[in-house]
PDB file of C-alpha atoms and ligand atoms in Angstrom:
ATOM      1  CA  UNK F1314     120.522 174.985-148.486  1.00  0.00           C
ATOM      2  CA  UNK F1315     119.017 177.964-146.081  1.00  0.00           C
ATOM      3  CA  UNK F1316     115.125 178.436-147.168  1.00  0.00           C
ATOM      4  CA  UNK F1317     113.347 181.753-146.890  1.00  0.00           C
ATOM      5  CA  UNK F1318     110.185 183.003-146.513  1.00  0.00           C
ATOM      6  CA  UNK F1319     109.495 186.959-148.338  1.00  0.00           C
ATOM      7  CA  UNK F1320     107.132 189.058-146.822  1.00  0.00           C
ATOM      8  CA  UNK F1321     105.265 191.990-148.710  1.00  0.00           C
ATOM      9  CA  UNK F1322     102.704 194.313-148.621  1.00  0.00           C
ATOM     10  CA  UNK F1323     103.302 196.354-151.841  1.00  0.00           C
ATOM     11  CA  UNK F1324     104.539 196.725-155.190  1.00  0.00           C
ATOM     12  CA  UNK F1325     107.660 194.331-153.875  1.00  0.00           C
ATOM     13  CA  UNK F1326     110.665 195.906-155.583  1.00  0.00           C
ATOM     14  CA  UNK F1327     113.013 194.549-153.152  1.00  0.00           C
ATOM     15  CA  UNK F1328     111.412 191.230-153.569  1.00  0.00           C
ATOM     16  CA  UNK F1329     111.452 191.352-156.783  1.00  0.00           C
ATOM     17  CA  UNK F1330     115.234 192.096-156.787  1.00  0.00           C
ATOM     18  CA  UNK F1331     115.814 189.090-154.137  1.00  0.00           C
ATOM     19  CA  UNK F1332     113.747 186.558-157.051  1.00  0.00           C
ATOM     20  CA  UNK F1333     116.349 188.185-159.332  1.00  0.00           C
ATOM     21  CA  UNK F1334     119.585 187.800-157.922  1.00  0.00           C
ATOM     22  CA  UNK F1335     121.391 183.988-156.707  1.00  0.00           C
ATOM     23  CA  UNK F1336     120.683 183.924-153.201  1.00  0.00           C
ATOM     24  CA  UNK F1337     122.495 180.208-152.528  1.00  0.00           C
ATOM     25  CA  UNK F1338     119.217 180.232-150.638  1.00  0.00           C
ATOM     26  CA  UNK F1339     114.961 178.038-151.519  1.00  0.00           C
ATOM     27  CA  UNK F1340     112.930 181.056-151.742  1.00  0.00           C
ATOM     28  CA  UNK F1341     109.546 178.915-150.380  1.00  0.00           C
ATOM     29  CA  UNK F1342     107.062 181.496-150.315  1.00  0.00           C
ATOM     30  CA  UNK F1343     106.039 185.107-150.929  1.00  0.00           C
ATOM     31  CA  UNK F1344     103.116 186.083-148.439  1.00  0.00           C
ATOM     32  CA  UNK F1345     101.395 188.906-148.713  1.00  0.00           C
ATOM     33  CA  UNK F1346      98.577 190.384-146.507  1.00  0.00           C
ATOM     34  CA  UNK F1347      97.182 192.580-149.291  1.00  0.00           C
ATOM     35  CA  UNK F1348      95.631 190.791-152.042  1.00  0.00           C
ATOM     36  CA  UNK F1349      96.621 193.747-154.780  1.00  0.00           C
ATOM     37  CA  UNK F1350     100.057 193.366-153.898  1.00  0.00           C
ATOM     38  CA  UNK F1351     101.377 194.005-157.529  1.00  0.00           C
ATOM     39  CA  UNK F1352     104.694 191.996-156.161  1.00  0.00           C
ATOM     40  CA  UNK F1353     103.115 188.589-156.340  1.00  0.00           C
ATOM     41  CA  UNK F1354     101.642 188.226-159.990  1.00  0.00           C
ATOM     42  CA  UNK F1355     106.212 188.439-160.223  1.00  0.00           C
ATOM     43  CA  UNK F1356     106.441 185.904-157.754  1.00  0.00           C
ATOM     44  CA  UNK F1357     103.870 183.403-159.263  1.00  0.00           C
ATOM     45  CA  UNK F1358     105.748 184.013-162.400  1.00  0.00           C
ATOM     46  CA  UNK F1359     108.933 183.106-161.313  1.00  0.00           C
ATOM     47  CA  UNK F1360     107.211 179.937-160.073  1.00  0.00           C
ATOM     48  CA  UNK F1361     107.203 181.400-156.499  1.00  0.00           C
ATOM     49  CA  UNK F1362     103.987 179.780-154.121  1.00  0.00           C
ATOM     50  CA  UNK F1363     102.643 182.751-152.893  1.00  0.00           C
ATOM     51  CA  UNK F1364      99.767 183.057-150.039  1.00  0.00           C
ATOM     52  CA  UNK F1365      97.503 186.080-148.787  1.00  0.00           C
ATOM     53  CA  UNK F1366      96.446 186.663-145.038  1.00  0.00           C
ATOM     54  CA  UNK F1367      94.741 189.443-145.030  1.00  0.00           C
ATOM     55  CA  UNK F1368      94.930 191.415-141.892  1.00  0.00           C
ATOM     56  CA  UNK F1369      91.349 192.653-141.974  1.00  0.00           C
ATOM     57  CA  UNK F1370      90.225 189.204-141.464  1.00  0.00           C
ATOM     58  CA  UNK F1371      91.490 189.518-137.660  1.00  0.00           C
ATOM     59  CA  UNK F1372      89.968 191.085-134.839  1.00  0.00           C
ATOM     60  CA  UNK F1373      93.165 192.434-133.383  1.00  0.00           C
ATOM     61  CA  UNK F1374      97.100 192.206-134.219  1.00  0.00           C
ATOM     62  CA  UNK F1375      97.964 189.304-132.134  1.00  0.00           C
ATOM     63  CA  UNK F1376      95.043 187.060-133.368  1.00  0.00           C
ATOM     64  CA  UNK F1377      96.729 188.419-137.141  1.00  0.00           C
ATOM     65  CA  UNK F1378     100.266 187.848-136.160  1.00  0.00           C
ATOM     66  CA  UNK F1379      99.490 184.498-134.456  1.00  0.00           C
ATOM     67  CA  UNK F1380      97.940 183.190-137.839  1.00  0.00           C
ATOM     68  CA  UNK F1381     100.738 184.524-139.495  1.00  0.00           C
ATOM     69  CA  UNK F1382     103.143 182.840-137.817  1.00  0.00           C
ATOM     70  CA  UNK F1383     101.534 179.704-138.212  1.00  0.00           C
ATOM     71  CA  UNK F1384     101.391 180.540-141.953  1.00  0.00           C
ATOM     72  CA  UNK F1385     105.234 181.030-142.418  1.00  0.00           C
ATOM     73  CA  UNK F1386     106.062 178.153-140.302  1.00  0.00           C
ATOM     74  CA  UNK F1387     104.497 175.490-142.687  1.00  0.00           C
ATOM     75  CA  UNK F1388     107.631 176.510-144.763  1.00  0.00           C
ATOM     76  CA  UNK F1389     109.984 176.008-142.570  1.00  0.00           C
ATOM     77  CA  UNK F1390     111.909 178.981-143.803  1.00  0.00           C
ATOM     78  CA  UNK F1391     115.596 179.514-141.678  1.00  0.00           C
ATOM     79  CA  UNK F1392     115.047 183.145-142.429  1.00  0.00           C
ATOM     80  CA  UNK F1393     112.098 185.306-142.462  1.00  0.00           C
ATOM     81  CA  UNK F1394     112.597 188.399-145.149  1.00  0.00           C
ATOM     82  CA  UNK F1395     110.502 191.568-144.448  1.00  0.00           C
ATOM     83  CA  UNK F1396     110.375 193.490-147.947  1.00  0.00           C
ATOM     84  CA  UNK F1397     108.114 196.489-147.265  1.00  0.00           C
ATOM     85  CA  UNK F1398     105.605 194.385-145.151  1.00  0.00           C
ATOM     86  CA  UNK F1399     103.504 197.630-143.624  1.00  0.00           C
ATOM     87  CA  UNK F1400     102.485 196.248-140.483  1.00  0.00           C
ATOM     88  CA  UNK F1401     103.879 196.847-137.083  1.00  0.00           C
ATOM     89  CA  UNK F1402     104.569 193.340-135.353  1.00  0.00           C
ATOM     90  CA  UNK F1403     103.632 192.451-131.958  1.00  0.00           C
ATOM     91  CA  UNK F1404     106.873 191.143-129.058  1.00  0.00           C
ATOM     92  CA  UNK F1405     105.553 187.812-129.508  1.00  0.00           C
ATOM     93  CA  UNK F1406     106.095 187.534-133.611  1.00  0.00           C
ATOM     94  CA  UNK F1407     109.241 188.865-133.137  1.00  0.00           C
ATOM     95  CA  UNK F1408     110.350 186.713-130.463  1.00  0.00           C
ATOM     96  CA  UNK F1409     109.170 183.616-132.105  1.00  0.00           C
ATOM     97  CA  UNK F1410     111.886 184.464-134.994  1.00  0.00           C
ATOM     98  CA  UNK F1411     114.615 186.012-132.872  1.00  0.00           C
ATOM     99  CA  UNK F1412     117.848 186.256-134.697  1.00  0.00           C
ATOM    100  CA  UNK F1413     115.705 184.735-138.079  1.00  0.00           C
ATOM    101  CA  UNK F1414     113.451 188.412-138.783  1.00  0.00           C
ATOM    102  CA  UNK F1415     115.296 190.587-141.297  1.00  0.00           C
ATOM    103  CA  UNK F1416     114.263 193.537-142.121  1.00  0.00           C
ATOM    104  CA  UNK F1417     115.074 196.907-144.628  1.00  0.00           C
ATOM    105  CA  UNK F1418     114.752 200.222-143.586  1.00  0.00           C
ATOM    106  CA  UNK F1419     115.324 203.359-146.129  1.00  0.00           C
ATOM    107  CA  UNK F1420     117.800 205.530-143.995  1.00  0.00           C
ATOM    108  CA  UNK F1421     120.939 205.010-142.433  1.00  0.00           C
ATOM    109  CA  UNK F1422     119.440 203.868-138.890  1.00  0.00           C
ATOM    110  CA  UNK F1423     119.657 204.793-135.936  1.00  0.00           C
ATOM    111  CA  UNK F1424     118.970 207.772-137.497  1.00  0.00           C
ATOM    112  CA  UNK F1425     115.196 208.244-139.068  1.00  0.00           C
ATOM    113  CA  UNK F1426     113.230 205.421-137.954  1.00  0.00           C
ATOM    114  CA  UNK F1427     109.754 204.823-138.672  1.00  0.00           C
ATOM    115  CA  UNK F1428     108.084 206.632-142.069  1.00  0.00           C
ATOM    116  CA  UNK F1429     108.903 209.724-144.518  1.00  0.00           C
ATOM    117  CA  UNK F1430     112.363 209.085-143.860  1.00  0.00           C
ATOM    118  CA  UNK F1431     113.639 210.910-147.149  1.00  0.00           C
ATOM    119  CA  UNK F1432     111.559 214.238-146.749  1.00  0.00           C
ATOM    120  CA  UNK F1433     112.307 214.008-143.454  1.00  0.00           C
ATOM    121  CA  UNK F1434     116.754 213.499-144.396  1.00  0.00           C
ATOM    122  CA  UNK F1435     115.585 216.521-146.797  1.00  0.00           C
ATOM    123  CA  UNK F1436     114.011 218.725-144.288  1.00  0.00           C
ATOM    124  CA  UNK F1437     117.116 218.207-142.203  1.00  0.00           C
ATOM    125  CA  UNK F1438     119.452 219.258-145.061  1.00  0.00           C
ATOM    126  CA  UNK F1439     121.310 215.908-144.043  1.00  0.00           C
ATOM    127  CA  UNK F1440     124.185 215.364-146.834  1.00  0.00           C
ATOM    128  CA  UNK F1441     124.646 211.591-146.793  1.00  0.00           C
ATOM    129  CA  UNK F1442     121.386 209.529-146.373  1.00  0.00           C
ATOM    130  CA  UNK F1443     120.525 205.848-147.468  1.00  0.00           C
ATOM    131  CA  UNK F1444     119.639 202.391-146.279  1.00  0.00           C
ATOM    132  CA  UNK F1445     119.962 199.695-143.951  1.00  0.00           C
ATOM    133  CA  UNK F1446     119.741 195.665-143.478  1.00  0.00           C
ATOM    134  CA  UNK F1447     119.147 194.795-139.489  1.00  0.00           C
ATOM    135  CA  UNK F1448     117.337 192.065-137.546  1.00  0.00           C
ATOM    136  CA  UNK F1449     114.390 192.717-136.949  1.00  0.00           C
ATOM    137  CA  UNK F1450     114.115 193.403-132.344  1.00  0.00           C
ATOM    138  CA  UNK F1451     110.922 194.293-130.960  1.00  0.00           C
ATOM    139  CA  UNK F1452     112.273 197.923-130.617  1.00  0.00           C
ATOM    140  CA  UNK F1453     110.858 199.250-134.011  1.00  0.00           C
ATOM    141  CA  UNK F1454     113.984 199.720-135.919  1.00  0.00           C
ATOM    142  CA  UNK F1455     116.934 199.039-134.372  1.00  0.00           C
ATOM    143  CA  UNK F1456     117.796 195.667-134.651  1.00  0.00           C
ATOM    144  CA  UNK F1457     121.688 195.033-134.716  1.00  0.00           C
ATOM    145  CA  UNK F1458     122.457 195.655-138.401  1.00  0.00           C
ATOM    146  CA  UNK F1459     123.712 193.865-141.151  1.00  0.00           C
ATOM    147  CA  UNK F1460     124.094 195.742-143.977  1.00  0.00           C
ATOM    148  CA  UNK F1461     123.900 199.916-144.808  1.00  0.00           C
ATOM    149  CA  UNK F1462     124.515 201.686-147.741  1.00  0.00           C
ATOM    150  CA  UNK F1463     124.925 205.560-148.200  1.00  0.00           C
ATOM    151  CA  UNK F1464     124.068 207.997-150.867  1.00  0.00           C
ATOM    152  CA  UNK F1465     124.906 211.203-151.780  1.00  0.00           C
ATOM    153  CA  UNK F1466     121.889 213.808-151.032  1.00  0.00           C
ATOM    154  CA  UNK F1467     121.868 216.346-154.037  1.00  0.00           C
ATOM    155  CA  UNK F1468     121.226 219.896-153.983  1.00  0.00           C
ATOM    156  CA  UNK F1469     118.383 219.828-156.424  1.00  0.00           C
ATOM    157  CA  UNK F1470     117.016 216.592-154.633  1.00  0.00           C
ATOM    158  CA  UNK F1471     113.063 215.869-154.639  1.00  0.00           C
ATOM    159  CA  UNK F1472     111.540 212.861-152.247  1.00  0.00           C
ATOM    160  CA  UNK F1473     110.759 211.141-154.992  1.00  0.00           C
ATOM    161  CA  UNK F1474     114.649 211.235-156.418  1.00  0.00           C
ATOM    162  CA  UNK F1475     116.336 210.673-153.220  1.00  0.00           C
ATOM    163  CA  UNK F1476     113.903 207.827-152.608  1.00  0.00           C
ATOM    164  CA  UNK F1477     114.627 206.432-155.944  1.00  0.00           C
ATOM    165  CA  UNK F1478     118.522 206.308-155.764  1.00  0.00           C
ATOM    166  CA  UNK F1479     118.297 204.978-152.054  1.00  0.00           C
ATOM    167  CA  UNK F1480     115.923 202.055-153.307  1.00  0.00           C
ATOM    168  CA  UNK F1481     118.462 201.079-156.416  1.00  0.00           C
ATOM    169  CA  UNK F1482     120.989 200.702-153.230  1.00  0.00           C
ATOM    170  CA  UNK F1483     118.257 198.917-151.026  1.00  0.00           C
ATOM    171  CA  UNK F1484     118.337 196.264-153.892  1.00  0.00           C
ATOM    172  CA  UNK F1485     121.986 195.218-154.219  1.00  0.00           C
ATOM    173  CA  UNK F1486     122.436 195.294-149.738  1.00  0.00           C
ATOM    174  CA  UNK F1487     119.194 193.355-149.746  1.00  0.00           C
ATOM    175  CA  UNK F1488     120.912 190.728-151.891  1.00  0.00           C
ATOM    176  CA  UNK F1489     124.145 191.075-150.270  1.00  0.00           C
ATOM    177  CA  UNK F1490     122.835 190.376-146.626  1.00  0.00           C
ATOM    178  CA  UNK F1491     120.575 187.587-147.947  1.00  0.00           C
ATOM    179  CA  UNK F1492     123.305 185.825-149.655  1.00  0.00           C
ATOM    180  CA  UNK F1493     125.961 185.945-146.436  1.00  0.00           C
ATOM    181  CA  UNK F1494     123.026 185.031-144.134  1.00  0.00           C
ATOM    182  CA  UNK F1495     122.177 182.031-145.732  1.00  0.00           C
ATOM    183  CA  UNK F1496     125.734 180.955-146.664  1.00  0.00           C
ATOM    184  CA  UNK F1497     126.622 181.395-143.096  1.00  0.00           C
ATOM    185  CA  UNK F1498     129.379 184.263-143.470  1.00  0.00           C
ATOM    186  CA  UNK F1499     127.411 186.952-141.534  1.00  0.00           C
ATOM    187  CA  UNK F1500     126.020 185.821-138.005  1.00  0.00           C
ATOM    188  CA  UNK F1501     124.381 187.587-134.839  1.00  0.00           C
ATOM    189  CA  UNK F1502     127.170 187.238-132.238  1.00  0.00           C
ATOM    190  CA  UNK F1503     126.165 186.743-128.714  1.00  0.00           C
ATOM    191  CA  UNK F1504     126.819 190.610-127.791  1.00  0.00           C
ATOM    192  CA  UNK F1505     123.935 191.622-130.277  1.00  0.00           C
ATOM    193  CA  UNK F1506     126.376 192.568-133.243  1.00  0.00           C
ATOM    194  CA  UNK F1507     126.617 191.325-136.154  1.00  0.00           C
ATOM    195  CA  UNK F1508     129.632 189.338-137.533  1.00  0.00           C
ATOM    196  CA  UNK F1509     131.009 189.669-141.424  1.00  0.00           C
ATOM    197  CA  UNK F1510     133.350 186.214-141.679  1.00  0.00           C
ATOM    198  CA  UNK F1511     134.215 187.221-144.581  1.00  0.00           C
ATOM    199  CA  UNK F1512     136.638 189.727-144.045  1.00  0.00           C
ATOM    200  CA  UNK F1513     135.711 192.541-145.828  1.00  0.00           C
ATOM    201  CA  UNK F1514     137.508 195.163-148.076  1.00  0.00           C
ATOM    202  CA  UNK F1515     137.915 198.750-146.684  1.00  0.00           C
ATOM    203  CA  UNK F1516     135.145 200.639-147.663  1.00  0.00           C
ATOM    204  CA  UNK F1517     135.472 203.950-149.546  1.00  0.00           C
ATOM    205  CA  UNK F1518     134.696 207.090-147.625  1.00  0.00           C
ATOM    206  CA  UNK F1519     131.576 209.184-149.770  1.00  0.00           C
ATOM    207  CA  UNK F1520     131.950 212.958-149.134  1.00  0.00           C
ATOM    208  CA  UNK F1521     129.158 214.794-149.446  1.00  0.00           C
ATOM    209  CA  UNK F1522     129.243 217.260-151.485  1.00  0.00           C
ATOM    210  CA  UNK F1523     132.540 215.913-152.849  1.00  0.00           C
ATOM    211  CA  UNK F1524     136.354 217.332-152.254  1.00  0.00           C
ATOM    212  CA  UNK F1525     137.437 219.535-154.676  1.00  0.00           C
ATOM    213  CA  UNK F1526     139.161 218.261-157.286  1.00  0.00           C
TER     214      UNK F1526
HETATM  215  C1  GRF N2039     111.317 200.143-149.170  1.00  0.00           C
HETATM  216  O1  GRF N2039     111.710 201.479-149.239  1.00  0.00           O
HETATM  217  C2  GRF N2039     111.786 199.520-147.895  1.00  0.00           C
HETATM  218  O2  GRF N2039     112.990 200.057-147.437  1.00  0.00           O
HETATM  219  C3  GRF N2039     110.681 199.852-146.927  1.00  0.00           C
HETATM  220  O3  GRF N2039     109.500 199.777-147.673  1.00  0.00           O
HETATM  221  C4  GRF N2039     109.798 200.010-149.050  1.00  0.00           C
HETATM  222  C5  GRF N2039     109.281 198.822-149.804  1.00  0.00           C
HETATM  223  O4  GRF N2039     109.414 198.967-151.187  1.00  0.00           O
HETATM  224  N1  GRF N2039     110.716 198.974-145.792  1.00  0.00           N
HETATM  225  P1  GRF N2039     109.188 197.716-152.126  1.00  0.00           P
HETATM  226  O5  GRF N2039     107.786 197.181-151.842  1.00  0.00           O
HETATM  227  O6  GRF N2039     110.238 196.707-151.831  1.00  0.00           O
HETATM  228  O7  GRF N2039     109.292 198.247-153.527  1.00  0.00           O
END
């Protein structure tokens, strides 16, 4: 069995939802470089070993990343799960877990990297918005992806309620990738793109706003 190392920062809601779903995966550690993280008193109670680094400890990011690396390897984890982990990563992390860094990003990348993606799908009157799985390249956000899923933006829509019904869908792909990573059924092929083995069924199209009836 695949074992897997969780990264946080935050309130862990993704993590939370990987603890809570079969993974077919050892879930060795949750480590969080804040100590308030409000996502590990869950893991510790699911019987999770969890570990802080905090960042403010280093002088610079590579002295932080370097200890951080060492950290995660004394799991031996096959994959390394970013689940809102706030910190930008230097080449060197990511290269030391090439094709093993996963990471979830709340819009449909390419479009809307980096933060305030939903105001920012809102300011752009954008109709379909969501989320997406990808490995995590040194090119902040756009690793080859895994995983997205798309909702419907409202006409009424706030931040806060687009950002809510994108992170109920950033919960089930989180689970989905995790689970066909570690049971070997989605790969990085050798072009960059990722591979589904599992053939999957034909997706239906979301129209935004919706044909008429
Ligand atoms: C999520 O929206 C995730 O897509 C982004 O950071 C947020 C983390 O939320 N990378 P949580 O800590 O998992 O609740």
């Amino acid at each position: 069995m695949k074992n897997i190392v969780i990264l946080i920062s935050g309130r862990g809601s993704n993590m939370k939802a990987l603890l809570s779903a079969e993974l077919g995966c050892n879930i060795k550690a949750v480590i969080s470089n804040k100590s308030d993280a409000s996502g590990l008193a869950f893991a510790r109670a699911q019987g999770i070993p969890t570990a802080i680094l905090a960042h403010r400890d280093y002088p610079d990011r590579e002295s932080f990343d370097a200890a951080l690396s060492r950290l995660i390897d004394g799991y031996e984890p096959d994959f390394v799960i970013l689940a809102g982990f706030m910190r930008i990563l230097t080449a060197d992390f990511v290269m030391h877990y090439a094709g093993r860094l996963i990471n979830i990003h709340p819009s449909l990348l390419p479009a809307y990297t980096g933060l305030h993606t939903h105001a920012r799908a809102l300011a752009d009157g954008v109709k379909i918005h969501g989320c997406t799985v990808h490995f995590v390249t040194p090119d902040l956000d756009h690793g080859p992806i895994i995983i997205q899923a798309a909702v419907a933006v409202l006409q009424n829509d706030t931040e806060a309620l687009l950002a809510e019904r994108v992170l109920q869908e950033e919960h089930r792909i989180y689970a989905q990738a995790i689970r066909g990573l570690c049971a070997g059924t989605i790969t990085l092929g050798d072009e960059g793109k990722v591979i589904n083995h599992n053939l999957p069924l034909p997706g239906q199209a979301l129209i935004s706003p919706s044909l008429p009836a």
